[in-house]
Short mmCIF file of C-alpha atoms in Angstrom, two decimals:
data_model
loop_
_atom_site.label_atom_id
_atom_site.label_comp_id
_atom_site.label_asym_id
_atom_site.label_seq_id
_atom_site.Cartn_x
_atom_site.Cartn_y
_atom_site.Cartn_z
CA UNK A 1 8.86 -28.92 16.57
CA UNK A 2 7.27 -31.65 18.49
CA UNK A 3 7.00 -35.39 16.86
CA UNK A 4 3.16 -34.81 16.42
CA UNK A 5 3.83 -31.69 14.54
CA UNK A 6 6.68 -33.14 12.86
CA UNK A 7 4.19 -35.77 11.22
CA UNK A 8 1.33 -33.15 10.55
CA UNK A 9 3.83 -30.74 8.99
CA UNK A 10 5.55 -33.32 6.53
CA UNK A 11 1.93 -34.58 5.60
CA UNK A 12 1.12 -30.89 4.72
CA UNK A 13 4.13 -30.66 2.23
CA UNK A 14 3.30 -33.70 1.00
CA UNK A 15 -0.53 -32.55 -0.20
CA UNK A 16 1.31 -29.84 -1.40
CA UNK A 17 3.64 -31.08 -3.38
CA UNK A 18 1.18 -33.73 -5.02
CA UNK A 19 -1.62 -31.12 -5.72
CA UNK A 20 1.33 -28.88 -7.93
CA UNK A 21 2.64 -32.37 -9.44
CA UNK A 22 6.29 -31.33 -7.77
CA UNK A 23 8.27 -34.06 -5.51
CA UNK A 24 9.08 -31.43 -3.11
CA UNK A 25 8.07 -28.45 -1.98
CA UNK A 26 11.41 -27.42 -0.29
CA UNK A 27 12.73 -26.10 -3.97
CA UNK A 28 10.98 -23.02 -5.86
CA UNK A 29 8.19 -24.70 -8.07
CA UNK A 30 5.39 -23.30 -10.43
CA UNK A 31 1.78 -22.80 -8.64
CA UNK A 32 -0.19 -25.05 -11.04
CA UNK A 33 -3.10 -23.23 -12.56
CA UNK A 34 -6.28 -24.65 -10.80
CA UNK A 35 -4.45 -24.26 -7.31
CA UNK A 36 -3.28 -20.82 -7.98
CA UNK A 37 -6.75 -20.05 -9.09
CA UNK A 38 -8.49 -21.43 -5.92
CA UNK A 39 -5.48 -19.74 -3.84
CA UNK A 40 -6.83 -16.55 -5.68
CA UNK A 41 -10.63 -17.12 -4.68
CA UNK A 42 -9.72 -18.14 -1.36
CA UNK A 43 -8.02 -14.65 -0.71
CA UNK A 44 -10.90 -12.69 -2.43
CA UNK A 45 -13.04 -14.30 0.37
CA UNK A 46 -10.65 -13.43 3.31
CA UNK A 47 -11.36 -10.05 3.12
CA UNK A 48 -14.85 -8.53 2.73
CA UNK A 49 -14.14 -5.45 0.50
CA UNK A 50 -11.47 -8.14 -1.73
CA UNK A 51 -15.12 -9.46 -2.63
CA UNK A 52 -16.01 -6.27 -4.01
CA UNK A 53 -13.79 -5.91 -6.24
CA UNK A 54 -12.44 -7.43 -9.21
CA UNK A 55 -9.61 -10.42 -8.99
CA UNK A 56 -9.00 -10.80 -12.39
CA UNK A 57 -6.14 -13.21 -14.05
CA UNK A 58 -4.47 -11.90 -17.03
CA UNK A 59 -2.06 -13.34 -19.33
CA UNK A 60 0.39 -10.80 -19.79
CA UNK A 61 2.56 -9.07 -17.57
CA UNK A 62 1.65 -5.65 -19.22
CA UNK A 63 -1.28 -4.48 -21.89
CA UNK A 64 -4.24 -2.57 -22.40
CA UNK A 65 -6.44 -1.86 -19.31
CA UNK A 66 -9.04 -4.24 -19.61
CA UNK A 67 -12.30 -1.80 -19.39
CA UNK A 68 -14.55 -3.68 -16.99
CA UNK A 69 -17.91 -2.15 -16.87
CA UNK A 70 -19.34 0.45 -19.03
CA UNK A 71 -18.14 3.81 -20.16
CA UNK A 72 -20.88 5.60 -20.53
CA UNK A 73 -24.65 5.76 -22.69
CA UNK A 74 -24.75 3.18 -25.96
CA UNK A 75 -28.50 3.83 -26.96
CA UNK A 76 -28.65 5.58 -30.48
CA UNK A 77 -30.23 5.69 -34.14
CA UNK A 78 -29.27 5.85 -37.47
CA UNK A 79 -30.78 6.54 -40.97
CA UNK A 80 -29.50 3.30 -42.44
CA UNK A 81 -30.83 4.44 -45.87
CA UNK A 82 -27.51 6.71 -45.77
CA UNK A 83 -25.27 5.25 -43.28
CA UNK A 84 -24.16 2.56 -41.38
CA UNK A 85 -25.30 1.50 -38.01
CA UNK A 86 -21.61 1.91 -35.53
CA UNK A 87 -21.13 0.01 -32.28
CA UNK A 88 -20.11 1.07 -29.58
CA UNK A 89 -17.35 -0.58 -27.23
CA UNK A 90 -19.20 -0.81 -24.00
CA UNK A 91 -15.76 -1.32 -22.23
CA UNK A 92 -13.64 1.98 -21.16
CA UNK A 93 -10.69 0.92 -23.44
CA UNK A 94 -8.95 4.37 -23.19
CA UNK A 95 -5.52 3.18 -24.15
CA UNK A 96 -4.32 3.25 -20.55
CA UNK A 97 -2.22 0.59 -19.87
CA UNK A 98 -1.35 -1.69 -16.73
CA UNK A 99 2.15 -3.58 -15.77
CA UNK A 100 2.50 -6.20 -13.63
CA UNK A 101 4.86 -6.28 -11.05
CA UNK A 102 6.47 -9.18 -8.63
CA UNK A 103 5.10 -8.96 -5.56
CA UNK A 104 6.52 -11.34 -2.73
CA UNK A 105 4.43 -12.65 0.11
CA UNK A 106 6.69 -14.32 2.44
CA UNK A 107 5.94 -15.70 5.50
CA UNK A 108 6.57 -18.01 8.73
CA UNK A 109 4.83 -19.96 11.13
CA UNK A 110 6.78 -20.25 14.78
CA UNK A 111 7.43 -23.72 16.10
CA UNK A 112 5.41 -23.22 18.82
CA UNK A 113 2.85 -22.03 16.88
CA UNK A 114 2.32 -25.35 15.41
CA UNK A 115 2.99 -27.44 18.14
CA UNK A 116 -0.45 -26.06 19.07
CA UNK A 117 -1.78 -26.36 15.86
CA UNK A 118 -0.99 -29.73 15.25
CA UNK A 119 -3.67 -31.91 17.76
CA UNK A 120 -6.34 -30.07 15.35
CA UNK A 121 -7.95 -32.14 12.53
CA UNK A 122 -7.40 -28.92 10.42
CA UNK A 123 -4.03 -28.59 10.88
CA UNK A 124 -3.25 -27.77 7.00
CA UNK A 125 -6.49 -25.61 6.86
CA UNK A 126 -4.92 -23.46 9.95
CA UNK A 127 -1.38 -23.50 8.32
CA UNK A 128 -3.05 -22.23 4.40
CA UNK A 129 -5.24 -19.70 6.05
CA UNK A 130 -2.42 -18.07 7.96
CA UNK A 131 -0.85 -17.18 4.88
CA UNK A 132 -3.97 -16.31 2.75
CA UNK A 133 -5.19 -13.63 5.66
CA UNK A 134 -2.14 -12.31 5.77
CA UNK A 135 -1.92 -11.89 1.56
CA UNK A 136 -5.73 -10.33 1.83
CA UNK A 137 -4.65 -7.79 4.06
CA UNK A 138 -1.16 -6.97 2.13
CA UNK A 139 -3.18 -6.25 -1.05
CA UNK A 140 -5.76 -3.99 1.03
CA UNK A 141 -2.78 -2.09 2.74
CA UNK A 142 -1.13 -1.63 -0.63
CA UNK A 143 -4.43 -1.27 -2.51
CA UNK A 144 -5.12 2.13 -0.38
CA UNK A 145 -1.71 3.17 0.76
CA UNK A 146 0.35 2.20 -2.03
CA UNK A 147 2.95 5.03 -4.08
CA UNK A 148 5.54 3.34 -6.11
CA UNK A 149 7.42 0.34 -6.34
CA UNK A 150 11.02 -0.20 -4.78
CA UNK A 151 13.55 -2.67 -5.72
CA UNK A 152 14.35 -3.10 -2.49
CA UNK A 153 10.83 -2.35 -0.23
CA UNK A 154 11.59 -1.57 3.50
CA UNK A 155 8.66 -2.14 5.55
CA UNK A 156 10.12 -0.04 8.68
CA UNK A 157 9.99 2.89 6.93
CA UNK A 158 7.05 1.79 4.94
CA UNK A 159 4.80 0.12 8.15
CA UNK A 160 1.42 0.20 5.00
CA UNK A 161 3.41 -1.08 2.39
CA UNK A 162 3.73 1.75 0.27
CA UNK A 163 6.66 1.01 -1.82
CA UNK A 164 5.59 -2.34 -2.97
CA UNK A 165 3.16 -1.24 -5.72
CA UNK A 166 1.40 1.34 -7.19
CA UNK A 167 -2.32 1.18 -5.10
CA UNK A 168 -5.70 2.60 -5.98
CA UNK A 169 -5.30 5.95 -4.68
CA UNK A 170 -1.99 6.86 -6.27
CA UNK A 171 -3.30 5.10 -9.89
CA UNK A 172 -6.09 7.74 -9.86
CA UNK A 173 -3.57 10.81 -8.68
CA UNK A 174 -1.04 9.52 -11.50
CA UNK A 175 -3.67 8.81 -14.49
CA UNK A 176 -6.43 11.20 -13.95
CA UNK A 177 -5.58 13.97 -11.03
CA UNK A 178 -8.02 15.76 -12.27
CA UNK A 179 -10.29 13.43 -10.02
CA UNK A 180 -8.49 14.36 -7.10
CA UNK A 181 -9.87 16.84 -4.75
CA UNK A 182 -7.07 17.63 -2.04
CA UNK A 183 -7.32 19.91 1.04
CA UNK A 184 -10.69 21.38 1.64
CA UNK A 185 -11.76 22.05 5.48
CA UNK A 186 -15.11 20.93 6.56
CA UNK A 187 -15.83 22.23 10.10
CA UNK A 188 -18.36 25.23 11.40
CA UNK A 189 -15.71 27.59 11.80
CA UNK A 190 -14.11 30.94 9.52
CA UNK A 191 -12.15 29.76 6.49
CA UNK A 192 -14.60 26.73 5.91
CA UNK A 193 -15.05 25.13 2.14
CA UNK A 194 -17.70 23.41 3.72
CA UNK A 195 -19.41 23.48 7.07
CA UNK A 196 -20.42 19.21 6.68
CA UNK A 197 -18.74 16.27 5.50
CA UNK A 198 -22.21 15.69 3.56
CA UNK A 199 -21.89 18.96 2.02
CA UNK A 200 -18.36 17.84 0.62
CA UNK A 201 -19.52 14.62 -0.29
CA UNK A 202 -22.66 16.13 -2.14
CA UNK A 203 -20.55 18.60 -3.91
CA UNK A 204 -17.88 16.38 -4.87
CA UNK A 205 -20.09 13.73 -6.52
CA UNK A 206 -21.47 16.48 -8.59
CA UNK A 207 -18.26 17.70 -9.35
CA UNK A 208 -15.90 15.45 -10.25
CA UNK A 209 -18.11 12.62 -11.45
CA UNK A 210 -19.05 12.06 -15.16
CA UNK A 211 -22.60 12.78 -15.61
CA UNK A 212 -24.11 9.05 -15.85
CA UNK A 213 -22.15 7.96 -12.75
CA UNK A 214 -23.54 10.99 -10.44
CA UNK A 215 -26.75 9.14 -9.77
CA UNK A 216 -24.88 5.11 -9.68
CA UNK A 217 -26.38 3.39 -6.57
CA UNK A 218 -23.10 1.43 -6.93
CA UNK A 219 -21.06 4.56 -5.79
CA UNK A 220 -20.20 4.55 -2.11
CA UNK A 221 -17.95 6.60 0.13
CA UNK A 222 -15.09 4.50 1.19
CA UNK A 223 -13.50 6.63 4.03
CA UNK A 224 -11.72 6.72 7.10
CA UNK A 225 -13.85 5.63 10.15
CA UNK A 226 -12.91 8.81 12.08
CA UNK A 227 -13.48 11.11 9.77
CA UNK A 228 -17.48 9.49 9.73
CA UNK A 229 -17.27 9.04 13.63
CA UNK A 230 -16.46 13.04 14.01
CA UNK A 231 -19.68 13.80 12.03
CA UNK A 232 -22.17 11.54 13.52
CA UNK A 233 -20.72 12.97 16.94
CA UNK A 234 -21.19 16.08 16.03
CA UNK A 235 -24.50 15.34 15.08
CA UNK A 236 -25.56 13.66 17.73
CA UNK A 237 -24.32 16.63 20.31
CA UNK A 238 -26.22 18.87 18.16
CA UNK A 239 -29.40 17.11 17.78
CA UNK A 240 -30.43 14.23 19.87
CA UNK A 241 -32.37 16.81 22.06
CA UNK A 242 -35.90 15.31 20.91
CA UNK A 243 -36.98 11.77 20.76
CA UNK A 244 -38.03 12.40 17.02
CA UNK A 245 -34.37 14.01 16.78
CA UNK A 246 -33.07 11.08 18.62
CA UNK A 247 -34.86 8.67 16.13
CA UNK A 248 -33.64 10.00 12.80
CA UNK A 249 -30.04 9.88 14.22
CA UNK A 250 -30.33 5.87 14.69
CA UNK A 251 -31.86 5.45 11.38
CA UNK A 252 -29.06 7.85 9.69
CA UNK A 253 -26.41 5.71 11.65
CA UNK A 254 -27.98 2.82 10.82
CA UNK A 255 -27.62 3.30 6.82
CA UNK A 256 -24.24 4.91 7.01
CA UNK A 257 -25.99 7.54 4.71
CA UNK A 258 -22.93 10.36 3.91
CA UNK A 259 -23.53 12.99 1.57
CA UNK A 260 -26.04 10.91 0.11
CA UNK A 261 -24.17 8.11 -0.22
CA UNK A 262 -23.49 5.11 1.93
CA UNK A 263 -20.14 5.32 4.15
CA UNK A 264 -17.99 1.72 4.01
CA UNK A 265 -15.20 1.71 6.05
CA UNK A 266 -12.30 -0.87 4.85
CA UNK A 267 -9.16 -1.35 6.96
CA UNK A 268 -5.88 0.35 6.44
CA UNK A 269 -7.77 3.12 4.32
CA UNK A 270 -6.44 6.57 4.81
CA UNK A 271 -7.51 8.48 7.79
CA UNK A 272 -8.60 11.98 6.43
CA UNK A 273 -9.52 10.65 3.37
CA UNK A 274 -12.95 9.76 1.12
CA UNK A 275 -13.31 7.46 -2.46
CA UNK A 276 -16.02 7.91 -4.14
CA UNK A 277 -16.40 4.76 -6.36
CA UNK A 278 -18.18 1.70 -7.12
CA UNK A 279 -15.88 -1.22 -5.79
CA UNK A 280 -16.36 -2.97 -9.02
CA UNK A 281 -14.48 -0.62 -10.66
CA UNK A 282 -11.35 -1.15 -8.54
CA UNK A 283 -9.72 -4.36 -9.90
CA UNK A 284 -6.51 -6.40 -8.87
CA UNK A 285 -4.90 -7.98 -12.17
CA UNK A 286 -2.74 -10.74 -11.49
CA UNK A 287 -0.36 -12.84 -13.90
CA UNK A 288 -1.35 -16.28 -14.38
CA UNK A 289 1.62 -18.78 -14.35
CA UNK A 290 3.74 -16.60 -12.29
CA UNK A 291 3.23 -17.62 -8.84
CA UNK A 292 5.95 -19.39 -7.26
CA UNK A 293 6.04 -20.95 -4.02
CA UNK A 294 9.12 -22.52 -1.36
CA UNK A 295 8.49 -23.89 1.57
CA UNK A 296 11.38 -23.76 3.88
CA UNK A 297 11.71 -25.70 7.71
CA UNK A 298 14.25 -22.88 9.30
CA UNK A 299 15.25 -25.15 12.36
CA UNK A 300 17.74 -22.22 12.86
CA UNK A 301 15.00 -20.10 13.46
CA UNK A 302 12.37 -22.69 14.80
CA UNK A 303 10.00 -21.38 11.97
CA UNK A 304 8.75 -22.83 8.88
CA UNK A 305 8.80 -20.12 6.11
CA UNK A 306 6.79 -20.08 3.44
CA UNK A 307 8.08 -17.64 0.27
CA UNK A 308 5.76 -16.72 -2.08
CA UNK A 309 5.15 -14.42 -5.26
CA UNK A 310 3.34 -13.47 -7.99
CA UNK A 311 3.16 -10.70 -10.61
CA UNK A 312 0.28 -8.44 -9.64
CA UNK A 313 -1.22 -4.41 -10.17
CA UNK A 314 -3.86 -2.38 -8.81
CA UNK A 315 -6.21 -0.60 -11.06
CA UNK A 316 -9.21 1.73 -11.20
CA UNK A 317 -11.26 0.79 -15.08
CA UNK A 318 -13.05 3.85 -15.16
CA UNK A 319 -11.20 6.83 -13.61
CA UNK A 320 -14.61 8.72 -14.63
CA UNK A 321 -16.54 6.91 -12.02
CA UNK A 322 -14.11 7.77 -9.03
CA UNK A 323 -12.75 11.02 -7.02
CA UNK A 324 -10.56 10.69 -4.06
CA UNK A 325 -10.88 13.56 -1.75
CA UNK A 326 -8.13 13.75 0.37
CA UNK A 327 -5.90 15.59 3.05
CA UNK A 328 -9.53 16.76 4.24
CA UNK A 329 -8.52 19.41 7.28
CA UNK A 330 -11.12 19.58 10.30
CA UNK A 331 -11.13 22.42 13.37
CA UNK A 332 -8.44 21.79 15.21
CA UNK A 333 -10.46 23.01 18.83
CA UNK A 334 -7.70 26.38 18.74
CA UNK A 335 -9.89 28.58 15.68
CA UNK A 336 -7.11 26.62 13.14
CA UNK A 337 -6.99 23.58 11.06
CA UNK A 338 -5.54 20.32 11.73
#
């Protein structure tokens, strides 16, 4: 680290330091509140579909599921003459609960890195939004890909973080597999479930979708890109012959219509896969007060480091308004399935 960067880097940790009211920020120290909040907004806005969805703080490290949204119709009458008027809870609280867990973020800037860094006037703003990308994308790799929770993750064997929490996708196989739609093959060939990807999608919303959410112009298709680039290909082959043809294909691409529904692709979301869900039913609960933070200069390594963590979960409020279709098999160009 060069004298410039030297300078830069100690005013950084100073800022730090004063804006969580610690002396130092080379010793593990409580986030304080209003900068762990902004930390939280700033990573909501690193990542599009993070945006989407809900970024809630709770207070306790495990409790009830907190409901967000409706759960269905409220309208009604009664004969008050001979009975009571009853509210309903317009929050799904179905007794489901949520927990928690620590969830480290630890990370390190090179030297070198720096040393180019450090002639910028932004210096600090480059050095807080490498870590804050790298956090949005974490929670979008375990939001989709995530299956348990190791005591001890290993990200070799685990390259999309799936043993670092309990994602999206596994809370709806776990709490409601009855949403879950696994296996069919979509493809013009014998042995077919359905000959489209829009037929699947079509069925599956009237399927495995509670009545009042069948209809939702909230509820997208979240899915893997190739899966959607295999069906506009094939459509395209099949009928750009005309101009009229020709021009319905641009406007269809052009909407990402799918099924009815518009296609959004988010990174690190499973390949052969489709959600069908409103994003602001997916939420992210994390503790308030537990996010600790060290920042470390590892001249042994010629790296700063920068260890961070939090207690965090990934939920789905109304399991009623989602269905994952999954392990979706296409022609495999031989007369099988792949």
């Amino acid at each position: 680290m060069d004298r410039a960067t030297r300078l830069a880097f100690t005013t950084y940790c100073a800022q730090l330091a004063q804006l969580n009211g610690v002396t130092s920020v080379t010793e593990s120290f409580a986030v304080e509140p209003t900068v762990e909040q902004t930390l939280e907004n700033r990573i909501q806005q690193t990542a599009d579909f993070l945006g989407r969805v809900n970024v809630i703080g709770v207070s306790q490290q495990s409790g009830q599921v907190l409901g967000l949204g409706t759960s269905g119709p409220v309208a009604s009458r009664t004969d008050t003459t001979a009975a009571d008027r009853q509210p309903r809870d317009v929050h799904d609280l179905t007794g489901r609960e949520y927990l928690c867990r620590q969830t480290n973020f630890d990370t390190h800037i090179r030297y070198a890195t720096l040393d180019a860094w450090a002639k910028f006037r932004d210096f600090q703003t480059r050095v807080r939004n490498k870590v804050v990308e790298q956090i949005a994308r974490d929670r979008l790799m375990i939001g989709w890909n995530g299956t348990s929770a190791a005591a001890n993750t290993d990200s070799t064997a685990n390259p999309l973080l799936q043993d670092v929490n309990i994602g999206w996708l596994e809370y709806l196989r776990t709490v409601d597999p009855a949403r879950v739609f696994a296996g069919p093959k979509v493809g013009d060939q014998a042995g077919a479930d359905y000959k489209t990807l829009d037929g699947l999608i079509f069925d599956a919303v009237n399927s495995y979708l509670e009545d009042w959410y069948k209809d939702d112009p909230g509820i997208v298709a979240i899915c893997g890109r190739s899966l959607y680039t295999e069906r506009m290909l094939g459509l395209i082959e099949a009928h750009s012959g005309t101009p009229t043809e020709a021009e319905a294909l641009k406007t269809m691409q052009a909407g990402r219509a799918v099924g009815g529904k518009t296609a959004l692709f988010v990174p690190f979301f499973p390949t052969r896969s489709i959600l069908l869900a409103n994003p602001k039913n997916l939420s992210i609960y994390w503790q308030t007060g537990t996010r600790r933070r060290t920042v470390v200069d590892n001249a042994k390594r010629d790296r700063i480091e920068d260890f961070q963590s939090v207690n965090e979960c990934y939920v789905m409020e109304d399991t009623g308004a989602g269905c994952l279709i999954e392990n979706i098999q296409v022609p495999d160009g031989a007369g099988g399935w792949a």
